[in-house]
């Protein structure tokens, strides 16, 4: 049985599908509802490193908040993008699964199987 954590939004269909997939795999799951319990900058940086993506690549760039905060500007630093995710957790792409010191975004949900 694999211990996994899921950065989860229960209102998101992909997040629910990914959680169901993990349950089918018999994983021991820790659910982190990041909208209720926001992640710290350190946690976001750690997840970003495990995903091996830029901060912008782990963001929901189509959200109104992304546009309102002018985050598409190329002069916005990685640190500023991470802080934006701390301040506005809705900007974090979901779901993200953490397992075996790795991370994967569950879009599509089957992506997470590669780290189990």
mmCIF file of the C-alpha atoms, coordinates in Angstrom:
data_MODEL
# 
_entry.id   MODEL 
# 
loop_
_atom_site.group_PDB 
_atom_site.id 
_atom_site.type_symbol 
_atom_site.label_atom_id 
_atom_site.label_alt_id 
_atom_site.label_comp_id 
_atom_site.label_asym_id 
_atom_site.label_entity_id 
_atom_site.label_seq_id 
_atom_site.pdbx_PDB_ins_code 
_atom_site.Cartn_x 
_atom_site.Cartn_y 
_atom_site.Cartn_z 
_atom_site.occupancy 
_atom_site.B_iso_or_equiv 
_atom_site.pdbx_formal_charge 
_atom_site.auth_seq_id 
_atom_site.auth_comp_id 
_atom_site.auth_asym_id 
_atom_site.auth_atom_id 
_atom_site.pdbx_PDB_model_num 
ATOM 1   C CA . UNK A 1 1   ? 0.000   0.000  0.000   1.00 0.00 ? 1   UNK A CA 1 
ATOM 2   C CA . UNK A 1 2   ? 1.425   3.348  -1.058  1.00 0.00 ? 2   UNK A CA 1 
ATOM 3   C CA . UNK A 1 3   ? 1.164   6.432  1.150   1.00 0.00 ? 3   UNK A CA 1 
ATOM 4   C CA . UNK A 1 4   ? 0.066   9.367  -0.981  1.00 0.00 ? 4   UNK A CA 1 
ATOM 5   C CA . UNK A 1 5   ? -1.153  12.911 -0.461  1.00 0.00 ? 5   UNK A CA 1 
ATOM 6   C CA . UNK A 1 6   ? -3.536  14.675 -2.789  1.00 0.00 ? 6   UNK A CA 1 
ATOM 7   C CA . UNK A 1 7   ? -3.839  18.434 -3.105  1.00 0.00 ? 7   UNK A CA 1 
ATOM 8   C CA . UNK A 1 8   ? -7.592  18.271 -3.558  1.00 0.00 ? 8   UNK A CA 1 
ATOM 9   C CA . UNK A 1 9   ? -10.622 20.391 -4.359  1.00 0.00 ? 9   UNK A CA 1 
ATOM 10  C CA . UNK A 1 10  ? -13.781 18.315 -3.837  1.00 0.00 ? 10  UNK A CA 1 
ATOM 11  C CA . UNK A 1 11  ? -15.709 20.607 -6.213  1.00 0.00 ? 11  UNK A CA 1 
ATOM 12  C CA . UNK A 1 12  ? -13.352 19.730 -9.113  1.00 0.00 ? 12  UNK A CA 1 
ATOM 13  C CA . UNK A 1 13  ? -14.316 16.719 -11.232 1.00 0.00 ? 13  UNK A CA 1 
ATOM 14  C CA . UNK A 1 14  ? -10.691 15.881 -12.146 1.00 0.00 ? 14  UNK A CA 1 
ATOM 15  C CA . UNK A 1 15  ? -9.756  16.039 -8.476  1.00 0.00 ? 15  UNK A CA 1 
ATOM 16  C CA . UNK A 1 16  ? -12.610 13.695 -7.543  1.00 0.00 ? 16  UNK A CA 1 
ATOM 17  C CA . UNK A 1 17  ? -11.686 11.319 -10.396 1.00 0.00 ? 17  UNK A CA 1 
ATOM 18  C CA . UNK A 1 18  ? -8.053  11.274 -9.289  1.00 0.00 ? 18  UNK A CA 1 
ATOM 19  C CA . UNK A 1 19  ? -9.030  10.580 -5.678  1.00 0.00 ? 19  UNK A CA 1 
ATOM 20  C CA . UNK A 1 20  ? -11.244 7.688  -6.835  1.00 0.00 ? 20  UNK A CA 1 
ATOM 21  C CA . UNK A 1 21  ? -8.374  6.308  -8.933  1.00 0.00 ? 21  UNK A CA 1 
ATOM 22  C CA . UNK A 1 22  ? -6.040  6.409  -5.912  1.00 0.00 ? 22  UNK A CA 1 
ATOM 23  C CA . UNK A 1 23  ? -8.667  4.639  -3.807  1.00 0.00 ? 23  UNK A CA 1 
ATOM 24  C CA . UNK A 1 24  ? -8.988  1.942  -6.509  1.00 0.00 ? 24  UNK A CA 1 
ATOM 25  C CA . UNK A 1 25  ? -5.200  1.448  -6.307  1.00 0.00 ? 25  UNK A CA 1 
ATOM 26  C CA . UNK A 1 26  ? -5.502  0.758  -2.560  1.00 0.00 ? 26  UNK A CA 1 
ATOM 27  C CA . UNK A 1 27  ? -3.428  3.793  -1.570  1.00 0.00 ? 27  UNK A CA 1 
ATOM 28  C CA . UNK A 1 28  ? -3.328  5.174  1.964   1.00 0.00 ? 28  UNK A CA 1 
ATOM 29  C CA . UNK A 1 29  ? -4.434  8.729  1.129   1.00 0.00 ? 29  UNK A CA 1 
ATOM 30  C CA . UNK A 1 30  ? -3.946  11.993 2.973   1.00 0.00 ? 30  UNK A CA 1 
ATOM 31  C CA . UNK A 1 31  ? -6.347  14.564 1.551   1.00 0.00 ? 31  UNK A CA 1 
ATOM 32  C CA . UNK A 1 32  ? -5.195  18.182 1.638   1.00 0.00 ? 32  UNK A CA 1 
ATOM 33  C CA . UNK A 1 33  ? -8.069  20.535 0.872   1.00 0.00 ? 33  UNK A CA 1 
ATOM 34  C CA . UNK A 1 34  ? -5.830  23.433 -0.078  1.00 0.00 ? 34  UNK A CA 1 
ATOM 35  C CA . UNK A 1 35  ? -8.688  25.936 -0.281  1.00 0.00 ? 35  UNK A CA 1 
ATOM 36  C CA . UNK A 1 36  ? -9.495  25.295 3.408   1.00 0.00 ? 36  UNK A CA 1 
ATOM 37  C CA . UNK A 1 37  ? -5.883  24.811 4.527   1.00 0.00 ? 37  UNK A CA 1 
ATOM 38  C CA . UNK A 1 38  ? -3.693  26.948 2.248   1.00 0.00 ? 38  UNK A CA 1 
ATOM 39  C CA . UNK A 1 39  ? -0.174  25.801 1.451   1.00 0.00 ? 39  UNK A CA 1 
ATOM 40  C CA . UNK A 1 40  ? 2.865   27.798 2.532   1.00 0.00 ? 40  UNK A CA 1 
ATOM 41  C CA . UNK A 1 41  ? 5.423   29.203 0.099   1.00 0.00 ? 41  UNK A CA 1 
ATOM 42  C CA . UNK A 1 42  ? 7.847   26.506 1.260   1.00 0.00 ? 42  UNK A CA 1 
ATOM 43  C CA . UNK A 1 43  ? 5.312   23.750 0.578   1.00 0.00 ? 43  UNK A CA 1 
ATOM 44  C CA . UNK A 1 44  ? 4.480   25.160 -2.862  1.00 0.00 ? 44  UNK A CA 1 
ATOM 45  C CA . UNK A 1 45  ? 8.185   25.436 -3.728  1.00 0.00 ? 45  UNK A CA 1 
ATOM 46  C CA . UNK A 1 46  ? 8.760   21.845 -2.628  1.00 0.00 ? 46  UNK A CA 1 
ATOM 47  C CA . UNK A 1 47  ? 5.840   20.603 -4.738  1.00 0.00 ? 47  UNK A CA 1 
ATOM 48  C CA . UNK A 1 48  ? 7.025   22.661 -7.708  1.00 0.00 ? 48  UNK A CA 1 
ATOM 49  C CA . UNK A 1 49  ? 10.477  21.093 -7.424  1.00 0.00 ? 49  UNK A CA 1 
ATOM 50  C CA . UNK A 1 50  ? 8.992   17.580 -7.309  1.00 0.00 ? 50  UNK A CA 1 
ATOM 51  C CA . UNK A 1 51  ? 6.821   18.360 -10.332 1.00 0.00 ? 51  UNK A CA 1 
ATOM 52  C CA . UNK A 1 52  ? 9.914   19.670 -12.177 1.00 0.00 ? 52  UNK A CA 1 
ATOM 53  C CA . UNK A 1 53  ? 7.916   22.581 -13.611 1.00 0.00 ? 53  UNK A CA 1 
ATOM 54  C CA . UNK A 1 54  ? 8.056   26.351 -13.336 1.00 0.00 ? 54  UNK A CA 1 
ATOM 55  C CA . UNK A 1 55  ? 5.710   28.030 -10.859 1.00 0.00 ? 55  UNK A CA 1 
ATOM 56  C CA . UNK A 1 56  ? 3.621   29.333 -13.771 1.00 0.00 ? 56  UNK A CA 1 
ATOM 57  C CA . UNK A 1 57  ? 3.228   25.764 -15.106 1.00 0.00 ? 57  UNK A CA 1 
ATOM 58  C CA . UNK A 1 58  ? 1.564   24.718 -11.852 1.00 0.00 ? 58  UNK A CA 1 
ATOM 59  C CA . UNK A 1 59  ? -0.930  27.582 -11.975 1.00 0.00 ? 59  UNK A CA 1 
ATOM 60  C CA . UNK A 1 60  ? -4.455  27.864 -13.295 1.00 0.00 ? 60  UNK A CA 1 
ATOM 61  C CA . UNK A 1 61  ? -3.742  30.608 -15.816 1.00 0.00 ? 61  UNK A CA 1 
ATOM 62  C CA . UNK A 1 62  ? -7.357  30.898 -16.970 1.00 0.00 ? 62  UNK A CA 1 
ATOM 63  C CA . UNK A 1 63  ? -8.653  31.988 -13.559 1.00 0.00 ? 63  UNK A CA 1 
ATOM 64  C CA . UNK A 1 64  ? -9.891  35.580 -13.304 1.00 0.00 ? 64  UNK A CA 1 
ATOM 65  C CA . UNK A 1 65  ? -7.529  36.122 -10.367 1.00 0.00 ? 65  UNK A CA 1 
ATOM 66  C CA . UNK A 1 66  ? -4.554  35.292 -12.589 1.00 0.00 ? 66  UNK A CA 1 
ATOM 67  C CA . UNK A 1 67  ? -5.564  38.017 -15.008 1.00 0.00 ? 67  UNK A CA 1 
ATOM 68  C CA . UNK A 1 68  ? -6.566  40.490 -12.287 1.00 0.00 ? 68  UNK A CA 1 
ATOM 69  C CA . UNK A 1 69  ? -3.168  40.132 -10.588 1.00 0.00 ? 69  UNK A CA 1 
ATOM 70  C CA . UNK A 1 70  ? -1.381  40.600 -13.946 1.00 0.00 ? 70  UNK A CA 1 
ATOM 71  C CA . UNK A 1 71  ? 0.518   37.331 -13.403 1.00 0.00 ? 71  UNK A CA 1 
ATOM 72  C CA . UNK A 1 72  ? 1.005   36.722 -17.137 1.00 0.00 ? 72  UNK A CA 1 
ATOM 73  C CA . UNK A 1 73  ? 3.507   39.593 -17.187 1.00 0.00 ? 73  UNK A CA 1 
ATOM 74  C CA . UNK A 1 74  ? 6.923   38.103 -18.021 1.00 0.00 ? 74  UNK A CA 1 
ATOM 75  C CA . UNK A 1 75  ? 8.519   40.376 -15.423 1.00 0.00 ? 75  UNK A CA 1 
ATOM 76  C CA . UNK A 1 76  ? 6.691   38.622 -12.573 1.00 0.00 ? 76  UNK A CA 1 
ATOM 77  C CA . UNK A 1 77  ? 9.300   36.551 -10.719 1.00 0.00 ? 77  UNK A CA 1 
ATOM 78  C CA . UNK A 1 78  ? 8.960   32.933 -9.649  1.00 0.00 ? 78  UNK A CA 1 
ATOM 79  C CA . UNK A 1 79  ? 8.891   34.117 -6.022  1.00 0.00 ? 79  UNK A CA 1 
ATOM 80  C CA . UNK A 1 80  ? 6.007   36.462 -6.845  1.00 0.00 ? 80  UNK A CA 1 
ATOM 81  C CA . UNK A 1 81  ? 4.124   33.656 -8.596  1.00 0.00 ? 81  UNK A CA 1 
ATOM 82  C CA . UNK A 1 82  ? 4.594   31.383 -5.582  1.00 0.00 ? 82  UNK A CA 1 
ATOM 83  C CA . UNK A 1 83  ? 3.406   34.171 -3.272  1.00 0.00 ? 83  UNK A CA 1 
ATOM 84  C CA . UNK A 1 84  ? 0.352   34.630 -5.502  1.00 0.00 ? 84  UNK A CA 1 
ATOM 85  C CA . UNK A 1 85  ? -0.468  30.923 -4.977  1.00 0.00 ? 85  UNK A CA 1 
ATOM 86  C CA . UNK A 1 86  ? -0.048  31.386 -1.214  1.00 0.00 ? 86  UNK A CA 1 
ATOM 87  C CA . UNK A 1 87  ? -2.328  34.435 -1.224  1.00 0.00 ? 87  UNK A CA 1 
ATOM 88  C CA . UNK A 1 88  ? -4.822  33.002 -3.749  1.00 0.00 ? 88  UNK A CA 1 
ATOM 89  C CA . UNK A 1 89  ? -4.820  29.190 -3.422  1.00 0.00 ? 89  UNK A CA 1 
ATOM 90  C CA . UNK A 1 90  ? -7.422  28.935 -6.191  1.00 0.00 ? 90  UNK A CA 1 
ATOM 91  C CA . UNK A 1 91  ? -4.539  29.609 -8.612  1.00 0.00 ? 91  UNK A CA 1 
ATOM 92  C CA . UNK A 1 92  ? -2.867  26.261 -7.850  1.00 0.00 ? 92  UNK A CA 1 
ATOM 93  C CA . UNK A 1 93  ? -3.474  23.618 -10.502 1.00 0.00 ? 93  UNK A CA 1 
ATOM 94  C CA . UNK A 1 94  ? -5.321  20.611 -9.185  1.00 0.00 ? 94  UNK A CA 1 
ATOM 95  C CA . UNK A 1 95  ? -5.207  17.879 -8.326  1.00 0.00 ? 95  UNK A CA 1 
ATOM 96  C CA . UNK A 1 96  ? -1.589  17.292 -7.407  1.00 0.00 ? 96  UNK A CA 1 
ATOM 97  C CA . UNK A 1 97  ? -0.580  13.921 -6.006  1.00 0.00 ? 97  UNK A CA 1 
ATOM 98  C CA . UNK A 1 98  ? 2.552   13.409 -3.918  1.00 0.00 ? 98  UNK A CA 1 
ATOM 99  C CA . UNK A 1 99  ? 4.040   9.932  -3.504  1.00 0.00 ? 99  UNK A CA 1 
ATOM 100 C CA . UNK A 1 100 ? 7.486   8.362  -3.272  1.00 0.00 ? 100 UNK A CA 1 
ATOM 101 C CA . UNK A 1 101 ? 9.137   11.798 -3.049  1.00 0.00 ? 101 UNK A CA 1 
ATOM 102 C CA . UNK A 1 102 ? 7.626   12.684 -6.444  1.00 0.00 ? 102 UNK A CA 1 
ATOM 103 C CA . UNK A 1 103 ? 4.613   14.675 -7.622  1.00 0.00 ? 103 UNK A CA 1 
ATOM 104 C CA . UNK A 1 104 ? 2.218   14.594 -10.569 1.00 0.00 ? 104 UNK A CA 1 
ATOM 105 C CA . UNK A 1 105 ? -0.691  16.713 -11.706 1.00 0.00 ? 105 UNK A CA 1 
ATOM 106 C CA . UNK A 1 106 ? -3.806  14.619 -12.249 1.00 0.00 ? 106 UNK A CA 1 
ATOM 107 C CA . UNK A 1 107 ? -4.774  16.019 -15.638 1.00 0.00 ? 107 UNK A CA 1 
ATOM 108 C CA . UNK A 1 108 ? -5.717  13.472 -16.833 1.00 0.00 ? 108 UNK A CA 1 
ATOM 109 C CA . UNK A 1 109 ? -6.117  11.526 -13.581 1.00 0.00 ? 109 UNK A CA 1 
ATOM 110 C CA . UNK A 1 110 ? -4.060  8.608  -14.949 1.00 0.00 ? 110 UNK A CA 1 
ATOM 111 C CA . UNK A 1 111 ? -0.951  10.835 -14.886 1.00 0.00 ? 111 UNK A CA 1 
ATOM 112 C CA . UNK A 1 112 ? -0.600  10.146 -11.176 1.00 0.00 ? 112 UNK A CA 1 
ATOM 113 C CA . UNK A 1 113 ? -0.121  6.418  -11.707 1.00 0.00 ? 113 UNK A CA 1 
ATOM 114 C CA . UNK A 1 114 ? 3.444   7.079  -12.912 1.00 0.00 ? 114 UNK A CA 1 
ATOM 115 C CA . UNK A 1 115 ? 4.586   8.060  -9.396  1.00 0.00 ? 115 UNK A CA 1 
ATOM 116 C CA . UNK A 1 116 ? 2.933   5.255  -7.409  1.00 0.00 ? 116 UNK A CA 1 
# 
